[in-house]
Short mmCIF file of C-alpha atoms in Angstrom, two decimals:
data_model
loop_
_atom_site.label_atom_id
_atom_site.label_comp_id
_atom_site.label_asym_id
_atom_site.label_seq_id
_atom_site.Cartn_x
_atom_site.Cartn_y
_atom_site.Cartn_z
CA UNK J 187 22.03 -7.05 1.05
CA UNK J 188 19.15 -7.43 -1.49
CA UNK J 189 19.18 -3.72 -2.23
CA UNK J 190 22.98 -3.93 -2.86
CA UNK J 191 22.58 -6.75 -5.29
CA UNK J 192 20.11 -4.83 -7.23
CA UNK J 193 21.99 -1.56 -7.17
CA UNK J 194 25.43 -3.09 -8.20
CA UNK J 195 24.11 -5.58 -10.88
CA UNK J 196 23.39 -3.85 -14.26
CA UNK J 197 20.50 -5.08 -16.53
CA UNK J 198 21.39 -8.00 -18.95
CA UNK J 199 22.39 -6.40 -22.26
CA UNK J 200 19.34 -7.80 -24.17
CA UNK J 201 17.00 -6.21 -21.56
CA UNK J 202 18.78 -2.99 -21.41
CA UNK J 203 18.58 -2.75 -25.21
CA UNK J 204 14.83 -3.59 -25.29
CA UNK J 205 14.19 -0.85 -22.70
CA UNK J 206 16.02 1.75 -24.74
CA UNK J 207 14.14 0.76 -27.81
CA UNK J 208 10.80 1.06 -26.04
CA UNK J 209 11.71 4.52 -24.71
CA UNK J 210 12.75 5.56 -28.14
CA UNK J 211 9.60 4.20 -29.86
CA UNK J 212 7.43 6.06 -27.38
CA UNK J 213 9.20 9.32 -27.66
CA UNK J 214 10.30 9.13 -24.04
CA UNK J 215 14.02 9.04 -24.45
CA UNK J 216 15.55 12.42 -23.39
CA UNK J 217 12.18 13.27 -21.54
CA UNK J 218 11.91 13.60 -17.87
CA UNK J 219 10.28 10.51 -16.51
CA UNK J 220 8.56 9.23 -13.39
CA UNK J 221 9.70 5.54 -12.54
CA UNK J 222 6.95 4.04 -10.44
CA UNK J 223 6.74 0.82 -8.65
CA UNK J 224 3.60 -1.15 -9.00
CA UNK J 225 3.63 -4.44 -7.00
CA UNK J 226 1.76 -7.35 -8.57
CA UNK J 227 -0.23 -7.86 -5.25
CA UNK J 228 -0.35 -4.11 -4.56
CA UNK J 229 -3.42 -3.01 -6.63
CA UNK J 230 -5.50 -6.10 -5.56
CA UNK J 231 -8.73 -5.47 -3.80
CA UNK J 232 -7.53 -7.36 -0.65
CA UNK J 233 -4.11 -5.85 -0.11
CA UNK J 234 -2.44 -2.51 -0.66
CA UNK J 235 1.23 -1.77 -0.15
CA UNK J 236 0.62 1.90 -0.14
CA UNK J 237 3.71 3.95 0.52
CA UNK J 238 5.96 0.82 0.90
CA UNK J 239 7.57 0.77 -2.56
CA UNK J 240 9.96 3.30 -4.12
CA UNK J 241 9.29 5.73 -6.93
CA UNK J 242 11.91 8.03 -8.79
CA UNK J 243 10.90 11.33 -10.16
CA UNK J 244 12.43 13.54 -12.96
CA UNK J 245 14.84 10.79 -14.24
CA UNK J 246 16.15 11.70 -17.81
CA UNK J 247 19.49 10.03 -18.51
CA UNK J 248 19.25 6.43 -19.65
CA UNK J 249 21.61 5.21 -16.94
CA UNK J 250 19.46 6.93 -14.30
CA UNK J 251 16.35 5.33 -15.69
CA UNK J 252 17.87 2.02 -15.72
CA UNK J 253 19.08 2.31 -12.18
CA UNK J 254 15.69 3.61 -10.94
CA UNK J 255 14.14 0.53 -12.49
CA UNK J 256 16.40 -1.81 -10.50
CA UNK J 257 15.86 0.05 -7.28
CA UNK J 258 12.07 -0.15 -7.78
CA UNK J 259 12.51 -3.84 -8.05
CA UNK J 260 14.64 -3.88 -4.85
CA UNK J 261 11.93 -2.02 -2.91
CA UNK J 262 9.71 -5.10 -3.23
CA UNK J 263 12.11 -6.59 -0.64
CA UNK J 264 12.18 -3.60 1.71
CA UNK J 265 11.59 -4.35 5.43
CA UNK J 266 7.96 -2.90 5.58
CA UNK J 267 7.03 -4.72 2.37
CA UNK J 268 8.21 -8.01 3.69
CA UNK J 269 6.71 -7.62 7.08
CA UNK J 270 3.32 -6.69 5.49
CA UNK J 271 3.55 -9.85 3.38
CA UNK J 272 4.20 -11.92 6.43
CA UNK J 273 1.35 -10.37 8.50
CA UNK J 274 -1.06 -10.84 5.56
CA UNK J 275 0.01 -14.49 4.70
CA UNK J 276 1.44 -13.38 1.32
CA UNK J 277 4.16 -15.45 -0.39
CA UNK J 278 7.73 -14.56 0.40
CA UNK J 279 9.21 -16.66 -2.32
CA UNK J 280 7.37 -15.48 -5.45
CA UNK J 281 7.65 -11.76 -5.19
CA UNK J 282 6.86 -9.88 -8.38
CA UNK J 283 7.22 -6.07 -9.05
CA UNK J 284 5.76 -4.21 -12.01
CA UNK J 285 7.41 -0.93 -12.93
CA UNK J 286 5.62 1.78 -14.86
CA UNK J 287 7.53 4.56 -16.83
CA UNK J 288 5.50 7.60 -17.20
CA UNK J 289 6.18 11.06 -18.69
CA UNK J 290 6.78 13.29 -15.70
CA UNK J 291 4.06 15.75 -14.68
CA UNK J 292 5.81 18.86 -13.44
CA UNK J 293 2.94 19.76 -11.01
CA UNK J 294 2.27 23.16 -9.58
CA UNK J 295 -0.32 21.44 -7.31
CA UNK J 296 -0.73 17.71 -6.39
CA UNK J 297 -2.28 15.39 -4.01
CA UNK J 298 -4.20 12.39 -3.00
CA UNK J 299 -8.01 11.55 -3.08
CA UNK J 300 -9.90 8.90 -1.42
CA UNK J 301 -13.38 8.30 -3.09
CA UNK J 302 -14.54 6.90 0.24
CA UNK J 303 -13.45 7.95 3.80
CA UNK J 304 -10.80 5.43 4.93
CA UNK J 305 -10.86 6.73 8.45
CA UNK J 306 -14.58 6.34 8.95
CA UNK J 307 -16.23 3.31 7.51
CA UNK J 308 -19.66 4.74 8.30
CA UNK J 309 -19.15 7.89 6.37
CA UNK J 310 -20.70 7.03 2.98
CA UNK J 311 -21.28 10.61 1.86
CA UNK J 312 -17.77 12.19 1.52
CA UNK J 313 -14.67 12.18 -0.72
CA UNK J 314 -11.46 13.17 0.95
CA UNK J 315 -8.91 15.29 -0.96
CA UNK J 316 -5.47 16.42 0.31
CA UNK J 317 -3.31 18.72 -1.67
CA UNK J 318 -0.26 20.88 -1.55
CA UNK J 319 2.04 22.83 -3.85
CA UNK J 320 4.65 21.03 -5.89
CA UNK J 321 5.12 17.33 -6.03
CA UNK J 322 2.95 14.92 -4.15
CA UNK J 323 6.03 13.18 -2.60
CA UNK J 324 5.85 15.82 0.09
CA UNK J 325 2.50 14.57 1.04
CA UNK J 326 2.77 10.75 0.63
CA UNK J 327 6.10 10.73 2.52
CA UNK J 328 4.69 12.80 5.42
CA UNK J 329 7.30 15.39 4.99
CA UNK J 330 4.99 18.40 4.42
CA UNK J 331 1.55 19.47 5.61
CA UNK J 332 -1.31 19.57 3.16
CA UNK J 333 -4.69 21.16 2.71
CA UNK J 334 -7.68 18.96 3.33
CA UNK J 335 -11.05 19.12 1.66
CA UNK J 336 -14.05 17.00 2.47
CA UNK J 337 -16.42 16.84 -0.59
CA UNK J 338 -19.99 15.74 -0.62
CA UNK J 339 -20.48 12.97 -3.11
CA UNK J 340 -24.00 14.20 -3.98
CA UNK J 341 -23.68 18.02 -4.00
CA UNK J 342 -20.00 18.21 -4.64
CA UNK J 343 -19.83 21.01 -2.11
CA UNK J 344 -16.81 20.98 0.14
CA UNK J 345 -15.42 22.03 3.57
CA UNK J 346 -11.78 22.88 3.68
CA UNK J 347 -8.95 22.93 6.35
CA UNK J 348 -6.09 25.07 5.03
CA UNK J 349 -2.68 24.10 6.29
CA UNK J 350 0.36 26.60 6.86
CA UNK J 351 2.48 25.48 3.97
CA UNK J 352 6.11 26.79 4.24
CA UNK J 353 7.80 24.81 1.49
CA UNK J 354 7.24 22.48 -1.54
CA UNK J 355 9.05 19.71 -3.33
CA UNK J 356 10.04 20.54 -6.87
CA UNK J 357 12.42 19.45 -9.62
CA UNK J 358 15.99 19.76 -8.42
CA UNK J 359 17.98 22.35 -10.42
CA UNK J 360 21.32 20.81 -10.59
CA UNK J 361 20.59 17.12 -9.90
CA UNK J 362 18.27 14.31 -10.62
CA UNK J 363 15.14 14.16 -8.44
CA UNK J 364 13.60 16.57 -6.15
CA UNK J 365 14.55 19.42 -3.76
CA UNK J 366 12.76 21.28 -1.13
CA UNK J 367 12.19 24.93 -1.85
CA UNK J 368 10.46 27.75 0.19
CA UNK J 369 7.05 28.97 -0.80
CA UNK J 370 6.36 32.61 -1.40
CA UNK J 371 4.93 34.36 1.63
CA UNK J 372 1.44 34.88 0.11
CA UNK J 373 1.11 31.06 -0.75
CA UNK J 374 1.71 29.77 2.77
CA UNK J 375 -1.75 30.26 4.09
CA UNK J 376 -3.68 30.23 0.75
CA UNK J 377 -5.68 27.27 -0.51
CA UNK J 378 -3.63 25.21 -2.91
CA UNK J 379 -6.97 24.43 -4.78
CA UNK J 380 -9.75 26.59 -6.14
CA UNK J 381 -13.39 25.46 -5.54
CA UNK J 382 -13.71 24.57 -9.24
CA UNK J 383 -10.53 22.35 -9.03
CA UNK J 384 -11.83 20.62 -5.88
CA UNK J 385 -15.00 19.89 -7.75
CA UNK J 386 -13.26 18.60 -10.92
CA UNK J 387 -10.90 16.23 -8.90
CA UNK J 388 -14.09 14.93 -7.03
CA UNK J 389 -16.08 14.42 -10.30
CA UNK J 390 -13.04 12.52 -11.76
CA UNK J 391 -12.80 10.37 -8.60
CA UNK J 392 -16.56 9.30 -8.95
CA UNK J 393 -16.04 8.47 -12.54
CA UNK J 394 -12.94 6.37 -11.71
CA UNK J 395 -14.87 4.66 -8.86
CA UNK J 396 -17.76 3.87 -11.20
CA UNK J 397 -15.35 2.45 -13.85
CA UNK J 398 -13.39 0.17 -11.44
CA UNK J 399 -16.58 -0.62 -9.30
CA UNK J 400 -14.64 -0.05 -6.02
CA UNK J 401 -13.45 2.71 -3.68
CA UNK J 402 -10.08 4.18 -4.83
CA UNK J 403 -6.99 5.78 -3.34
CA UNK J 404 -5.93 8.13 -6.23
CA UNK J 405 -2.82 10.24 -6.71
CA UNK J 406 -3.38 13.25 -9.05
CA UNK J 407 -1.38 16.20 -10.28
CA UNK J 408 -2.18 19.59 -11.99
CA UNK J 409 0.25 21.01 -14.60
CA UNK J 410 -0.69 24.07 -16.63
CA UNK J 411 -4.29 23.93 -15.27
CA UNK J 412 -4.46 20.35 -16.76
CA UNK J 413 -5.61 17.58 -14.29
CA UNK J 414 -3.74 14.18 -14.46
CA UNK J 415 -4.28 10.95 -12.75
CA UNK J 416 -0.84 9.43 -12.06
CA UNK J 417 -1.92 6.43 -10.14
CA UNK J 418 -4.77 4.72 -8.23
CA UNK J 419 -5.22 1.64 -6.11
CA UNK J 420 -8.20 0.15 -4.20
CA UNK J 421 -8.89 1.15 -0.66
CA UNK J 422 -8.51 -2.19 1.05
CA UNK J 423 -9.40 -1.05 4.66
CA UNK J 424 -13.12 -0.64 4.14
CA UNK J 425 -15.81 -3.36 4.77
CA UNK J 426 -17.39 -5.12 1.91
CA UNK J 427 -20.53 -3.63 0.38
CA UNK J 428 -22.76 -6.13 2.12
CA UNK J 429 -21.62 -4.38 5.38
CA UNK J 430 -23.74 -1.39 4.38
CA UNK J 431 -26.88 -3.30 3.00
CA UNK J 432 -30.09 -2.75 5.10
CA UNK J 433 -31.50 -5.87 3.38
CA UNK J 434 -28.69 -7.92 4.93
CA UNK J 435 -28.09 -6.09 8.19
CA UNK J 436 -31.66 -4.96 9.03
CA UNK J 437 -32.47 -1.30 9.96
CA UNK J 438 -32.26 -1.42 13.74
CA UNK J 439 -29.09 -0.47 15.66
CA UNK J 440 -27.72 -2.61 18.33
CA UNK J 441 -26.39 -0.79 21.42
CA UNK J 442 -23.23 -2.42 22.73
CA UNK J 443 -21.70 -1.30 26.12
CA UNK J 444 -18.60 -2.74 27.94
CA UNK J 445 -19.00 -0.77 31.21
CA UNK J 446 -18.20 -3.03 34.16
CA UNK J 447 -17.74 -6.23 32.23
CA UNK J 448 -14.49 -4.92 30.73
CA UNK J 449 -12.88 -5.53 34.14
CA UNK J 450 -13.80 -9.17 34.14
CA UNK J 451 -13.20 -9.76 30.46
CA UNK J 452 -10.40 -7.25 29.48
CA UNK J 453 -8.30 -7.64 26.52
CA UNK J 454 -9.04 -10.20 23.83
CA UNK J 455 -11.47 -13.08 24.72
CA UNK J 456 -11.38 -16.36 22.82
CA UNK J 457 -14.55 -17.70 21.25
CA UNK J 458 -14.44 -20.70 23.43
CA UNK J 459 -14.33 -18.71 26.67
CA UNK J 460 -17.07 -16.40 25.36
CA UNK J 461 -19.30 -19.40 24.48
CA UNK J 462 -19.19 -20.77 28.06
CA UNK J 463 -19.70 -17.26 29.58
CA UNK J 464 -22.63 -16.46 27.20
CA UNK J 465 -24.31 -19.70 28.24
CA UNK J 466 -23.69 -19.12 31.93
CA UNK J 467 -25.33 -15.68 31.67
CA UNK J 468 -28.45 -17.12 29.98
CA UNK J 469 -28.78 -19.83 32.68
CA UNK J 470 -28.25 -17.46 35.67
CA UNK J 471 -30.71 -14.82 34.37
CA UNK J 472 -33.42 -17.22 33.52
CA UNK J 473 -32.99 -18.35 37.22
CA UNK J 474 -33.39 -14.76 38.26
CA UNK J 475 -36.72 -14.41 36.34
CA UNK J 476 -37.99 -17.66 37.97
CA UNK J 477 -37.01 -16.65 41.41
CA UNK J 478 -38.94 -13.29 40.97
CA UNK J 479 -42.03 -15.02 39.77
CA UNK J 480 -41.89 -14.38 35.96
CA UNK J 481 -44.18 -16.94 34.42
CA UNK J 482 -42.47 -19.70 32.43
CA UNK J 483 -44.40 -18.97 29.23
CA UNK J 484 -42.89 -15.41 29.20
CA UNK J 485 -39.39 -16.71 29.89
CA UNK J 486 -39.69 -18.99 26.82
CA UNK J 487 -40.99 -16.14 24.68
CA UNK J 488 -37.84 -14.09 25.58
CA UNK J 489 -35.46 -17.05 24.74
CA UNK J 490 -33.51 -14.98 22.01
CA UNK J 491 -32.81 -12.19 24.60
CA UNK J 492 -31.55 -14.66 27.29
CA UNK J 493 -29.27 -16.32 24.71
CA UNK J 494 -27.83 -12.90 23.52
CA UNK J 495 -27.21 -10.85 26.64
CA UNK J 496 -23.54 -10.52 25.58
CA UNK J 497 -21.82 -10.02 22.29
CA UNK J 498 -18.16 -10.82 20.99
CA UNK J 499 -16.94 -7.99 18.69
CA UNK J 500 -13.32 -8.17 17.51
CA UNK J 501 -12.43 -10.46 20.48
CA UNK J 502 -14.02 -8.09 23.10
CA UNK J 503 -17.00 -8.82 25.35
CA UNK J 504 -19.94 -6.22 25.39
CA UNK J 505 -23.40 -6.12 26.88
CA UNK J 506 -26.31 -6.10 24.45
CA UNK J 507 -28.09 -3.19 26.21
CA UNK J 508 -31.34 -3.54 24.47
CA UNK J 509 -31.74 -7.16 25.54
CA UNK J 510 -30.73 -6.40 29.16
CA UNK J 511 -33.45 -3.67 29.44
CA UNK J 512 -35.99 -6.07 27.83
CA UNK J 513 -35.16 -8.82 30.49
CA UNK J 514 -34.95 -6.43 33.38
CA UNK J 515 -38.43 -5.14 32.43
CA UNK J 516 -39.84 -8.79 32.52
CA UNK J 517 -39.60 -8.67 36.35
CA UNK J 518 -42.51 -7.42 38.23
CA UNK J 519 -42.04 -3.83 39.71
CA UNK J 520 -38.84 -3.50 37.73
CA UNK J 521 -39.62 -0.37 35.79
CA UNK J 522 -38.50 1.78 38.83
CA UNK J 523 -35.16 -0.24 39.01
CA UNK J 524 -33.96 0.71 35.48
CA UNK J 525 -31.62 3.46 36.96
CA UNK J 526 -30.49 1.17 39.55
CA UNK J 527 -29.33 -1.46 37.21
CA UNK J 528 -27.58 1.27 35.06
CA UNK J 529 -25.63 2.28 38.12
CA UNK J 530 -24.55 -1.37 38.86
CA UNK J 531 -23.50 -1.91 35.28
CA UNK J 532 -21.64 1.34 35.18
CA UNK J 533 -23.58 2.74 32.24
CA UNK J 534 -22.77 6.39 31.98
CA UNK J 535 -23.55 7.53 28.44
CA UNK J 536 -26.89 9.21 27.50
CA UNK J 537 -28.63 7.80 24.53
CA UNK J 538 -28.30 9.63 21.23
CA UNK J 539 -31.70 11.06 20.16
CA UNK J 540 -31.92 8.83 17.09
CA UNK J 541 -31.54 5.76 19.25
CA UNK J 542 -34.42 6.50 21.60
CA UNK J 543 -36.83 4.77 19.29
CA UNK J 544 -35.05 1.52 20.13
CA UNK J 545 -36.74 1.61 23.41
CA UNK J 546 -40.31 1.60 22.04
CA UNK J 547 -40.56 -1.88 23.31
CA UNK J 548 -41.20 -0.50 26.92
CA UNK J 549 -44.89 -0.26 25.84
CA UNK J 550 -45.14 -3.92 25.15
CA UNK J 551 -43.39 -5.48 28.14
CA UNK J 552 -45.59 -7.72 30.41
CA UNK J 553 -48.00 -5.85 32.76
CA UNK J 554 -48.45 -7.26 36.19
CA UNK J 555 -51.35 -6.52 38.59
CA UNK J 556 -50.83 -5.35 42.30
CA UNK J 557 -51.20 -8.94 43.50
CA UNK J 558 -48.16 -10.13 41.52
CA UNK J 559 -46.09 -7.18 42.61
CA UNK J 560 -46.96 -7.88 46.24
CA UNK J 561 -46.00 -11.48 45.78
CA UNK J 562 -42.49 -10.38 44.38
CA UNK J 563 -42.06 -7.89 47.38
CA UNK J 564 -43.02 -10.72 49.82
CA UNK J 565 -40.42 -13.04 48.07
CA UNK J 566 -37.67 -10.37 48.33
CA UNK J 567 -38.67 -9.65 51.97
CA UNK J 568 -38.34 -13.42 52.67
CA UNK J 569 -35.08 -13.75 50.87
CA UNK J 570 -33.65 -10.63 52.70
CA UNK J 571 -34.20 -12.16 56.06
CA UNK J 572 -32.69 -15.57 54.79
CA UNK J 573 -29.83 -14.33 52.62
CA UNK J 574 -27.12 -14.97 55.26
CA UNK J 575 -27.95 -18.60 55.67
CA UNK J 576 -28.44 -18.97 51.91
CA UNK J 577 -25.01 -17.55 51.15
CA UNK J 578 -23.33 -19.73 53.78
CA UNK J 579 -24.87 -22.91 52.35
CA UNK J 580 -23.98 -21.78 48.80
CA UNK J 581 -20.42 -20.86 49.79
CA UNK J 582 -19.88 -24.25 51.53
CA UNK J 583 -20.98 -26.25 48.47
CA UNK J 584 -19.02 -23.90 46.09
CA UNK J 585 -15.84 -24.20 48.20
CA UNK J 586 -15.99 -28.06 48.09
CA UNK J 587 -16.18 -28.13 44.29
CA UNK J 588 -13.73 -25.28 44.00
CA UNK J 589 -11.10 -26.85 46.05
CA UNK J 590 -11.42 -30.10 44.07
CA UNK J 591 -11.04 -28.30 40.77
CA UNK J 592 -8.23 -26.00 42.12
CA UNK J 593 -6.09 -29.07 42.84
CA UNK J 594 -6.79 -30.68 39.55
CA UNK J 595 -4.12 -30.70 36.80
CA UNK J 596 -6.51 -30.40 33.79
CA UNK J 597 -3.63 -30.81 31.27
CA UNK J 598 -3.41 -34.48 32.38
CA UNK J 599 -7.18 -35.32 32.16
CA UNK J 600 -8.70 -36.86 29.12
CA UNK J 601 -11.23 -34.82 27.11
CA UNK J 602 -14.21 -36.89 28.06
CA UNK J 603 -13.41 -36.54 31.74
CA UNK J 604 -12.98 -32.71 31.14
CA UNK J 605 -16.35 -32.50 29.64
CA UNK J 606 -17.94 -34.27 32.51
CA UNK J 607 -16.16 -31.96 35.02
CA UNK J 608 -17.64 -29.04 33.01
CA UNK J 609 -21.16 -30.55 33.18
CA UNK J 610 -20.74 -31.23 37.00
CA UNK J 611 -19.77 -27.56 37.50
CA UNK J 612 -22.61 -26.24 35.47
CA UNK J 613 -25.22 -28.52 37.22
CA UNK J 614 -24.03 -27.97 40.76
CA UNK J 615 -22.71 -24.30 40.58
CA UNK J 616 -24.31 -22.44 37.58
CA UNK J 617 -27.80 -23.92 37.93
CA UNK J 618 -27.63 -23.27 41.71
CA UNK J 619 -26.39 -19.57 41.37
CA UNK J 620 -29.63 -18.42 43.20
CA UNK J 621 -27.98 -16.85 46.40
CA UNK J 622 -25.55 -14.62 44.44
CA UNK J 623 -28.63 -13.63 42.13
CA UNK J 624 -30.71 -12.65 45.23
CA UNK J 625 -27.70 -10.90 46.81
CA UNK J 626 -27.01 -8.89 43.66
CA UNK J 627 -30.76 -8.04 43.27
CA UNK J 628 -30.97 -6.74 46.92
CA UNK J 629 -27.70 -4.92 46.54
CA UNK J 630 -28.93 -3.25 43.36
CA UNK J 631 -32.11 -2.14 45.05
CA UNK J 632 -30.53 -0.89 48.31
CA UNK J 633 -27.53 0.81 46.57
CA UNK J 634 -29.87 2.43 44.05
CA UNK J 635 -32.10 3.65 46.90
CA UNK J 636 -29.11 4.96 48.81
CA UNK J 637 -27.99 6.94 45.71
CA UNK J 638 -31.48 8.38 45.20
CA UNK J 639 -31.68 9.56 48.86
CA UNK J 640 -28.26 11.16 48.90
CA UNK J 641 -29.02 12.96 45.75
CA UNK J 642 -32.40 14.19 47.17
CA UNK J 643 -31.49 14.83 50.77
CA UNK J 644 -27.99 16.16 50.69
CA UNK J 645 -27.70 19.46 49.01
CA UNK J 646 -24.04 20.48 48.45
CA UNK J 647 -22.15 22.62 45.90
CA UNK J 648 -19.70 19.77 45.46
CA UNK J 649 -20.17 16.88 43.05
CA UNK J 650 -22.37 14.37 44.93
CA UNK J 651 -22.53 11.85 42.15
CA UNK J 652 -20.34 9.26 44.14
CA UNK J 653 -21.30 10.29 47.63
CA UNK J 654 -23.02 6.92 48.17
CA UNK J 655 -19.61 5.18 47.53
CA UNK J 656 -17.93 7.36 50.12
CA UNK J 657 -20.58 6.41 52.70
CA UNK J 658 -20.09 2.83 52.06
CA UNK J 659 -16.27 2.52 51.71
CA UNK J 660 -15.53 2.52 55.47
CA UNK J 661 -17.54 -0.57 56.40
CA UNK J 662 -14.46 -2.80 56.32
CA UNK J 663 -16.32 -6.10 56.20
CA UNK J 664 -16.29 -6.68 52.50
CA UNK J 665 -14.68 -9.82 51.00
CA UNK J 666 -13.41 -7.62 48.17
CA UNK J 667 -11.17 -5.81 50.55
CA UNK J 668 -9.60 -8.86 51.91
CA UNK J 669 -6.80 -9.06 49.30
CA UNK J 670 -5.47 -5.57 50.10
CA UNK J 671 -5.86 -6.13 53.82
CA UNK J 672 -4.01 -9.52 53.65
CA UNK J 673 -1.21 -7.84 51.71
CA UNK J 674 -0.94 -5.15 54.37
CA UNK J 675 -0.85 -7.99 57.04
CA UNK J 676 2.02 -9.62 55.29
CA UNK J 677 3.89 -6.43 54.87
CA UNK J 678 3.50 -5.84 58.68
CA UNK J 679 4.82 -9.26 59.49
CA UNK J 680 7.92 -8.82 57.27
CA UNK J 681 8.44 -5.21 58.44
CA UNK J 682 8.90 -6.41 62.14
CA UNK J 683 11.53 -9.00 61.14
CA UNK J 684 14.88 -7.28 60.43
CA UNK J 685 16.24 -10.27 58.55
CA UNK J 686 13.17 -10.70 56.36
CA UNK J 687 12.93 -6.87 55.67
CA UNK J 688 16.54 -6.77 54.55
CA UNK J 689 16.00 -9.83 52.35
CA UNK J 690 13.15 -8.16 50.57
CA UNK J 691 14.72 -4.85 50.16
CA UNK J 692 18.01 -6.32 48.77
CA UNK J 693 16.47 -8.41 45.87
CA UNK J 694 14.65 -7.30 42.72
CA UNK J 695 11.23 -9.02 42.45
CA UNK J 696 12.59 -11.53 39.81
CA UNK J 697 15.60 -12.31 42.14
CA UNK J 698 13.42 -12.46 45.18
CA UNK J 699 11.05 -15.08 43.66
CA UNK J 700 13.86 -17.26 42.41
CA UNK J 701 15.54 -17.25 45.82
CA UNK J 702 12.19 -18.06 47.64
CA UNK J 703 11.47 -21.06 45.19
CA UNK J 704 15.09 -22.21 45.97
CA UNK J 705 14.17 -22.58 49.74
CA UNK J 706 15.39 -19.31 51.21
CA UNK J 707 13.15 -17.59 53.72
CA UNK J 708 10.44 -20.38 53.87
CA UNK J 709 8.15 -18.22 56.14
CA UNK J 710 7.86 -15.36 53.42
CA UNK J 711 7.46 -18.15 50.72
CA UNK J 712 4.54 -19.62 52.68
CA UNK J 713 2.95 -16.27 53.27
CA UNK J 714 3.08 -15.42 49.52
CA UNK J 715 1.93 -18.80 48.20
CA UNK J 716 -1.04 -18.77 50.66
CA UNK J 717 -1.85 -15.40 49.51
CA UNK J 718 -1.80 -16.49 45.82
CA UNK J 719 -3.84 -19.47 46.52
CA UNK J 720 -6.54 -17.42 48.24
CA UNK J 721 -6.52 -14.33 46.10
CA UNK J 722 -4.34 -14.89 43.00
CA UNK J 723 -7.38 -14.67 40.87
CA UNK J 724 -8.56 -11.49 42.25
CA UNK J 725 -7.56 -9.28 39.34
CA UNK J 726 -8.61 -7.94 35.91
CA UNK J 727 -9.98 -10.87 33.92
CA UNK J 728 -10.73 -12.87 37.07
CA UNK J 729 -14.03 -14.20 35.36
CA UNK J 730 -12.00 -15.60 32.60
#
């Protein structure tokens, strides 16, 4: 409706007269012009409406120029432009559109240059140039394939990827605007730019960037071997300059890895959830060190590592691998357990050569004598023989608190009481997480030992990387298998009852749940609600 209003409403007479006078005064009346939109917000350093506004090329008659002007204004209210404003919190009630009238460049070659790589924020070395024959509209609209050149900012040498270009957009012969025209056969696979032209465009890009003091998205055109810049805008998708400053960020890389933990914290995690999780990990792993005999002074010295075992990056939870390794190596006799821990955490990537130096700290970890190692071995042996009774006691205490909290409607409790409940949980569960820690440590050791032995003892042509999993999967007494086994049991009960089986098969899941809640088939309803009560949390995000 907005577009129709603009297209059907001519300019007020005084404005139309002023437009005509300006065209005459600048010797543009009767010339072929490009009418280009330039949103008032568009060329800001924060927002770019690239490709969202209209432009009109090869406009010559005054009535065509005047209509193009109005349609440029109308494009400020296009669907994509309005949605972009909404998503970026820009005003929807004070939209302004500038329009530039330029003498038309009838380009033999044209394209776009990015003075920094918009697809790779860490590529600080290259300028990206895309080009094709004819008018650039074929490139910016995505209609035609283009040649690509990656140019070094320092040496101006380039690497090219030449597209097969079957056609070009050129001035229409019998109408206003553009038409598609086939390229001559010898041009289809040839480079649209010479090495010298690539170099000249890159040099001009560096000059523009220096002038505007920011990375730029530049549209350029070549006519009669003359290079023209027809428009430029800031690249708004790159980090601020401080992002690249070693003075601000330091010179050491941080290794993040989400193996294993991505199951428990999949998707976006809120800062509140993360803060509680981060604190719990710190508490639990300090407890681990104390259980295994790490001196309190050493635990205090590694306070930063305990507090930063996890990181929250763009809403996702990651392990800080360097800190994990540092803490693992605090434990007496742990140097041989490094690969075991990697297996448990699910770490598969080999380190890049340049990151190996991040592990120089292994030379500075605490050194323990044989007596200390024997003490740890003795403790682990003691815990091994007592683990069943320890787990039973822990589970009983856990279940009591869990049942209490599971039956609580937290939305109806005051904030102070909620805080006290959190503190109660932390004191009685998180700080008493010793049996699960010992259990995990024993599992890590025995699972790692099994993996080492299968790799060493069993010679096979087949991939034996996961053989230890195959050996263990048939035990059948794992709690983690109970959800699946319980579902199978429920299915077996229903399958033996003709009435219940028909009821299940004749309803969609949504209809079924509605009917069960309404009181139909109470036996099935009880089976499902009992299952949800016991195992409803056993899923991705269960730790959340």
